Amino acid sequence: MKPLLLPPALTASLASLALSVAAAIAPAAAQTTLDKVSFGTNWVAEAEHGGFFQAVADGTYRNYGLDVSIVPGGPNNNNRMLLIAGKLDFFMSANTLQSFDAVANNVPLVAVAAVFQKDPQVLLTHPESKVVKLEDLKPLTLFVSKEGITSYFQWLKSEYGFSEAKVRPYTFNAQPFIADKQSAMQGYVTSEPFAVEKAAKFKPGIVLLADYGFNTYSTLIETRSDVIDKKPDLVQRFVDASIIGWYHYLYGDNAAANAMIKKLNPEMTDELLAYSLAKMKEYGIVDSGDSLRDGIGAMNDERYASFFDKMLRAGVVHSDIDFRKAYTLRFVNKGVGIDLRPKK
């Protein structure tokens, strides 16, 4: 499903209006100087980070009194450690399990917003296997990474009775999966199906774990406890501006943001950017569930408790963790940017 594109003149007009409104309501718009902020992502630049680049590209961060530098992650960059060390102000955390791990290890990091309401983790299948639901995957050979084995696969075992005897190592190479028609492979809904289709010339089946109860938040904004204590206004402005950026990226003119992404990641293509955005919208990765009422970035106590209980039953976390220290609802659920969502 391709993203809906508005006529250029109308898009420019709406974008201009949105920026004018944002500038009018931004709590720091009257500032004469901008607060410098550094934000580290957890991978190379891609559409899954698009809202943050959008907020830089279209001036939303500046409208909120912020001069934001985005520091891309990658296989050789540990931006989360830089956040802990005070070298970054914010970090894009992969999922709620990282937040629980911070509490378990007395690391003073706190999630302040959850950009992805659904984790994009999927299992891909061959058309010949005729998989229509999660349980249909049980007889198949499953290619799962080491990280997957210690996280979502433990949930598959405890909640659905999957067996590790069917698991083979996934090394981020799709060829073993492509060669075995009675197998399934892990991936993200926004990228691996695209890669498989290009390499193997067939459209893989997709089973999104979030649709079966794996209800972790994903792509969270993390910061240190001391930043929250000393600069709550800055945290609020960064969260609000990032949310606005995501609405603009999903539903507006995102050309400038995509140009930034391609400049930082020369291997990125327009085709993959369009595919990733379409899948984020099709599967409600960013804007679904609670975000429809409370705005992008929404979080709630019940969801955290539910996911913690599932991970406890799966043996992934320990009962002595006070998971409530992993996050705060102080900066979200305010309906910021909801008016930017297109009316159906």
PDB file of C-alpha atoms in Angstrom, residues 160-337:
ATOM      1  CA  TYR A 160       1.999 -20.471  22.584  1.00  0.00           C
ATOM      2  CA  GLY A 161       4.085 -23.574  23.290  1.00  0.00           C
ATOM      3  CA  PHE A 162       6.754 -23.108  20.621  1.00  0.00           C
ATOM      4  CA  SER A 163       9.825 -25.381  20.812  1.00  0.00           C
ATOM      5  CA  GLU A 164      13.455 -24.338  20.563  1.00  0.00           C
ATOM      6  CA  ALA A 165      14.116 -27.642  18.803  1.00  0.00           C
ATOM      7  CA  LYS A 166      12.709 -26.022  15.655  1.00  0.00           C
ATOM      8  CA  VAL A 167      15.028 -22.997  15.874  1.00  0.00           C
ATOM      9  CA  ARG A 168      18.066 -22.406  13.688  1.00  0.00           C
ATOM     10  CA  PRO A 169      20.438 -19.425  14.017  1.00  0.00           C
ATOM     11  CA  TYR A 170      19.475 -16.315  12.103  1.00  0.00           C
ATOM     12  CA  THR A 171      22.562 -14.369  11.058  1.00  0.00           C
ATOM     13  CA  PHE A 172      20.736 -11.571   9.225  1.00  0.00           C
ATOM     14  CA  ASN A 173      21.158 -13.451   5.953  1.00  0.00           C
ATOM     15  CA  ALA A 174      17.883 -14.352   4.238  1.00  0.00           C
ATOM     16  CA  GLN A 175      19.299 -17.070   1.982  1.00  0.00           C
ATOM     17  CA  PRO A 176      18.734 -20.065   4.326  1.00  0.00           C
ATOM     18  CA  PHE A 177      15.087 -19.000   4.674  1.00  0.00           C
ATOM     19  CA  ILE A 178      14.669 -18.450   0.932  1.00  0.00           C
ATOM     20  CA  ALA A 179      16.083 -21.919   0.244  1.00  0.00           C
ATOM     21  CA  ASP A 180      13.806 -23.745   2.719  1.00  0.00           C
ATOM     22  CA  LYS A 181      10.110 -23.463   1.871  1.00  0.00           C
ATOM     23  CA  GLN A 182       9.139 -25.015   5.199  1.00  0.00           C
ATOM     24  CA  SER A 183      10.806 -22.309   7.256  1.00  0.00           C
ATOM     25  CA  ALA A 184      10.083 -18.909   8.749  1.00  0.00           C
ATOM     26  CA  MET A 185      12.490 -16.048   9.393  1.00  0.00           C
ATOM     27  CA  GLN A 186      12.445 -13.156  11.818  1.00  0.00           C
ATOM     28  CA  GLY A 187      12.499  -9.581  10.564  1.00  0.00           C
ATOM     29  CA  TYR A 188      10.908  -6.164  10.814  1.00  0.00           C
ATOM     30  CA  VAL A 189       7.703  -5.567   8.914  1.00  0.00           C
ATOM     31  CA  THR A 190       9.218  -2.373   7.501  1.00  0.00           C
ATOM     32  CA  SER A 191      12.312  -3.903   5.886  1.00  0.00           C
ATOM     33  CA  GLU A 192      12.913  -7.674   5.655  1.00  0.00           C
ATOM     34  CA  PRO A 193       9.784  -8.468   3.566  1.00  0.00           C
ATOM     35  CA  PHE A 194      11.010  -5.895   1.042  1.00  0.00           C
ATOM     36  CA  ALA A 195      14.493  -7.445   0.936  1.00  0.00           C
ATOM     37  CA  VAL A 196      13.143 -10.983   0.543  1.00  0.00           C
ATOM     38  CA  GLU A 197      10.798  -9.964  -2.253  1.00  0.00           C
ATOM     39  CA  LYS A 198      13.684  -8.300  -4.103  1.00  0.00           C
ATOM     40  CA  ALA A 199      16.056 -11.244  -3.647  1.00  0.00           C
ATOM     41  CA  ALA A 200      13.688 -14.194  -4.099  1.00  0.00           C
ATOM     42  CA  LYS A 201      10.981 -12.728  -6.360  1.00  0.00           C
ATOM     43  CA  PHE A 202       8.126 -13.836  -4.102  1.00  0.00           C
ATOM     44  CA  LYS A 203       6.041 -11.946  -1.585  1.00  0.00           C
ATOM     45  CA  PRO A 204       6.511 -13.485   1.869  1.00  0.00           C
ATOM     46  CA  GLY A 205       3.704 -14.001   4.324  1.00  0.00           C
ATOM     47  CA  ILE A 206       3.864 -11.754   7.393  1.00  0.00           C
ATOM     48  CA  VAL A 207       2.974 -12.617  10.987  1.00  0.00           C
ATOM     49  CA  LEU A 208       3.265  -9.513  13.199  1.00  0.00           C
ATOM     50  CA  LEU A 209       3.907 -10.635  16.783  1.00  0.00           C
ATOM     51  CA  ALA A 210       2.300  -7.488  18.194  1.00  0.00           C
ATOM     52  CA  ASP A 211      -1.037  -8.619  16.779  1.00  0.00           C
ATOM     53  CA  TYR A 212      -0.817 -11.782  18.888  1.00  0.00           C
ATOM     54  CA  GLY A 213      -0.087 -10.185  22.258  1.00  0.00           C
ATOM     55  CA  PHE A 214       3.612  -9.293  22.160  1.00  0.00           C
ATOM     56  CA  ASN A 215       2.707  -5.821  23.421  1.00  0.00           C
ATOM     57  CA  THR A 216       6.046  -4.189  24.062  1.00  0.00           C
ATOM     58  CA  TYR A 217       6.378  -0.553  23.097  1.00  0.00           C
ATOM     59  CA  SER A 218       9.079   0.160  20.537  1.00  0.00           C
ATOM     60  CA  THR A 219      11.221   3.089  19.404  1.00  0.00           C
ATOM     61  CA  LEU A 220      11.002   4.770  22.787  1.00  0.00           C
ATOM     62  CA  ILE A 221      12.543   8.116  23.659  1.00  0.00           C
ATOM     63  CA  GLU A 222      14.852   7.626  26.651  1.00  0.00           C
ATOM     64  CA  THR A 223      16.710  10.121  28.773  1.00  0.00           C
ATOM     65  CA  ARG A 224      18.526  10.181  32.094  1.00  0.00           C
ATOM     66  CA  SER A 225      16.754  10.788  35.381  1.00  0.00           C
ATOM     67  CA  ASP A 226      18.885  13.868  36.028  1.00  0.00           C
ATOM     68  CA  VAL A 227      17.739  15.469  32.767  1.00  0.00           C
ATOM     69  CA  ILE A 228      14.117  14.965  33.802  1.00  0.00           C
ATOM     70  CA  ASP A 229      14.814  16.410  37.247  1.00  0.00           C
ATOM     71  CA  LYS A 230      16.826  19.426  36.084  1.00  0.00           C
ATOM     72  CA  LYS A 231      15.291  20.215  32.691  1.00  0.00           C
ATOM     73  CA  PRO A 232      11.680  18.988  32.575  1.00  0.00           C
ATOM     74  CA  ASP A 233      10.679  21.803  30.231  1.00  0.00           C
ATOM     75  CA  LEU A 234      13.370  20.780  27.748  1.00  0.00           C
ATOM     76  CA  VAL A 235      12.198  17.146  27.923  1.00  0.00           C
ATOM     77  CA  GLN A 236       8.599  18.214  27.298  1.00  0.00           C
ATOM     78  CA  ARG A 237       9.576  20.364  24.332  1.00  0.00           C
ATOM     79  CA  PHE A 238      11.664  17.593  22.794  1.00  0.00           C
ATOM     80  CA  VAL A 239       8.866  15.043  23.209  1.00  0.00           C
ATOM     81  CA  ASP A 240       6.191  17.388  21.856  1.00  0.00           C
ATOM     82  CA  ALA A 241       8.280  18.467  18.860  1.00  0.00           C
ATOM     83  CA  SER A 242       9.205  14.865  18.061  1.00  0.00           C
ATOM     84  CA  ILE A 243       5.520  13.921  18.122  1.00  0.00           C
ATOM     85  CA  ILE A 244       4.699  16.758  15.728  1.00  0.00           C
ATOM     86  CA  GLY A 245       7.549  15.599  13.505  1.00  0.00           C
ATOM     87  CA  TRP A 246       6.066  12.118  13.354  1.00  0.00           C
ATOM     88  CA  TYR A 247       2.633  13.408  12.339  1.00  0.00           C
ATOM     89  CA  HIS A 248       4.259  15.458   9.579  1.00  0.00           C
ATOM     90  CA  TYR A 249       6.367  12.505   8.429  1.00  0.00           C
ATOM     91  CA  LEU A 250       3.431  10.085   8.312  1.00  0.00           C
ATOM     92  CA  TYR A 251       0.810  12.360   6.830  1.00  0.00           C
ATOM     93  CA  GLY A 252       2.552  15.364   5.265  1.00  0.00           C
ATOM     94  CA  ASP A 253       5.377  16.268   2.919  1.00  0.00           C
ATOM     95  CA  ASN A 254       8.360  14.221   4.109  1.00  0.00           C
ATOM     96  CA  ALA A 255      10.689  14.862   1.171  1.00  0.00           C
ATOM     97  CA  ALA A 256      13.163  16.956   3.170  1.00  0.00           C
ATOM     98  CA  ALA A 257      13.364  14.353   5.948  1.00  0.00           C
ATOM     99  CA  ASN A 258      13.953  11.569   3.426  1.00  0.00           C
ATOM    100  CA  ALA A 259      16.690  13.638   1.799  1.00  0.00           C
ATOM    101  CA  MET A 260      18.427  13.877   5.195  1.00  0.00           C
ATOM    102  CA  ILE A 261      18.084  10.128   5.700  1.00  0.00           C
ATOM    103  CA  LYS A 262      19.597   9.367   2.278  1.00  0.00           C
ATOM    104  CA  LYS A 263      22.464  11.780   2.885  1.00  0.00           C
ATOM    105  CA  LEU A 264      23.356  10.057   6.155  1.00  0.00           C
ATOM    106  CA  ASN A 265      22.722   6.582   4.752  1.00  0.00           C
ATOM    107  CA  PRO A 266      23.765   6.465   1.058  1.00  0.00           C
ATOM    108  CA  GLU A 267      22.538   2.865   0.736  1.00  0.00           C
ATOM    109  CA  MET A 268      18.947   3.966   1.393  1.00  0.00           C
ATOM    110  CA  THR A 269      16.629   4.136  -1.619  1.00  0.00           C
ATOM    111  CA  ASP A 270      13.423   6.023  -2.331  1.00  0.00           C
ATOM    112  CA  GLU A 271      11.712   2.685  -2.948  1.00  0.00           C
ATOM    113  CA  LEU A 272      12.590   1.311   0.498  1.00  0.00           C
ATOM    114  CA  LEU A 273      11.662   4.598   2.199  1.00  0.00           C
ATOM    115  CA  ALA A 274       8.243   4.505   0.542  1.00  0.00           C
ATOM    116  CA  TYR A 275       7.794   0.812   1.415  1.00  0.00           C
ATOM    117  CA  SER A 276       8.733   1.320   5.070  1.00  0.00           C
ATOM    118  CA  LEU A 277       6.393   4.269   5.468  1.00  0.00           C
ATOM    119  CA  ALA A 278       3.532   2.387   3.811  1.00  0.00           C
ATOM    120  CA  LYS A 279       4.002  -0.599   6.128  1.00  0.00           C
ATOM    121  CA  MET A 280       4.169   1.614   9.232  1.00  0.00           C
ATOM    122  CA  LYS A 281       0.796   3.033   8.220  1.00  0.00           C
ATOM    123  CA  GLU A 282      -0.757  -0.246   7.054  1.00  0.00           C
ATOM    124  CA  TYR A 283       0.064  -2.092  10.296  1.00  0.00           C
ATOM    125  CA  GLY A 284      -0.503   0.848  12.649  1.00  0.00           C
ATOM    126  CA  ILE A 285       3.067   0.707  13.926  1.00  0.00           C
ATOM    127  CA  VAL A 286       3.150   4.378  14.996  1.00  0.00           C
ATOM    128  CA  ASP A 287      -0.441   5.569  15.075  1.00  0.00           C
ATOM    129  CA  SER A 288      -2.915   3.026  16.436  1.00  0.00           C
ATOM    130  CA  GLY A 289      -4.513   1.952  19.693  1.00  0.00           C
ATOM    131  CA  ASP A 290      -3.976   4.474  22.475  1.00  0.00           C
ATOM    132  CA  SER A 291      -2.276   6.977  20.176  1.00  0.00           C
ATOM    133  CA  LEU A 292      -5.558   7.491  18.313  1.00  0.00           C
ATOM    134  CA  ARG A 293      -6.957   9.027  21.501  1.00  0.00           C
ATOM    135  CA  ASP A 294      -3.895  10.295  23.374  1.00  0.00           C
ATOM    136  CA  GLY A 295      -1.556  11.182  20.502  1.00  0.00           C
ATOM    137  CA  ILE A 296       1.592   9.624  19.069  1.00  0.00           C
ATOM    138  CA  GLY A 297       4.017   8.643  21.832  1.00  0.00           C
ATOM    139  CA  ALA A 298       1.245   7.403  24.126  1.00  0.00           C
ATOM    140  CA  MET A 299       2.001   5.050  27.007  1.00  0.00           C
ATOM    141  CA  ASN A 300      -0.029   3.708  29.919  1.00  0.00           C
ATOM    142  CA  ASP A 301       0.498   1.847  33.179  1.00  0.00           C
ATOM    143  CA  GLU A 302      -1.729  -1.093  32.267  1.00  0.00           C
ATOM    144  CA  ARG A 303       0.220  -1.865  29.123  1.00  0.00           C
ATOM    145  CA  TYR A 304       3.548  -1.775  30.961  1.00  0.00           C
ATOM    146  CA  ALA A 305       2.187  -4.065  33.687  1.00  0.00           C
ATOM    147  CA  SER A 306       0.750  -6.467  31.103  1.00  0.00           C
ATOM    148  CA  PHE A 307       4.018  -6.758  29.186  1.00  0.00           C
ATOM    149  CA  PHE A 308       6.057  -7.123  32.369  1.00  0.00           C
ATOM    150  CA  ASP A 309       3.793  -9.973  33.525  1.00  0.00           C
ATOM    151  CA  LYS A 310       4.225 -11.743  30.175  1.00  0.00           C
ATOM    152  CA  MET A 311       7.998 -11.406  30.335  1.00  0.00           C
ATOM    153  CA  LEU A 312       7.945 -12.609  33.948  1.00  0.00           C
ATOM    154  CA  ARG A 313       6.007 -15.747  32.954  1.00  0.00           C
ATOM    155  CA  ALA A 314       8.476 -16.268  30.111  1.00  0.00           C
ATOM    156  CA  GLY A 315      11.450 -16.010  32.477  1.00  0.00           C
ATOM    157  CA  VAL A 316      12.895 -12.989  30.674  1.00  0.00           C
ATOM    158  CA  VAL A 317      12.692 -10.648  33.688  1.00  0.00           C
ATOM    159  CA  HIS A 318      12.824 -11.172  37.460  1.00  0.00           C
ATOM    160  CA  SER A 319      10.008 -10.459  39.882  1.00  0.00           C
ATOM    161  CA  ASP A 320      12.130  -8.142  42.047  1.00  0.00           C
ATOM    162  CA  ILE A 321      12.305  -5.469  39.301  1.00  0.00           C
ATOM    163  CA  ASP A 322      10.194  -2.386  39.988  1.00  0.00           C
ATOM    164  CA  PHE A 323       9.215  -1.934  36.355  1.00  0.00           C
ATOM    165  CA  ARG A 324       7.400   1.336  37.154  1.00  0.00           C
ATOM    166  CA  LYS A 325      10.812   2.999  37.413  1.00  0.00           C
ATOM    167  CA  ALA A 326      11.409   2.240  33.722  1.00  0.00           C
ATOM    168  CA  TYR A 327       9.108   4.989  32.435  1.00  0.00           C
ATOM    169  CA  THR A 328       7.122   8.112  33.217  1.00  0.00           C
ATOM    170  CA  LEU A 329       3.797   9.288  31.772  1.00  0.00           C
ATOM    171  CA  ARG A 330       4.582  12.891  32.685  1.00  0.00           C
ATOM    172  CA  PHE A 331       5.358  14.001  29.123  1.00  0.00           C
ATOM    173  CA  VAL A 332       2.838  12.072  26.981  1.00  0.00           C
ATOM    174  CA  ASN A 333      -0.894  11.415  26.554  1.00  0.00           C
ATOM    175  CA  LYS A 334      -1.622  15.124  26.059  1.00  0.00           C
ATOM    176  CA  GLY A 335      -3.093  14.858  22.564  1.00  0.00           C
ATOM    177  CA  VAL A 336      -0.252  16.847  21.022  1.00  0.00           C
ATOM    178  CA  GLY A 337      -0.548  16.911  17.225  1.00  0.00           C
TER     179      GLY A 337
END
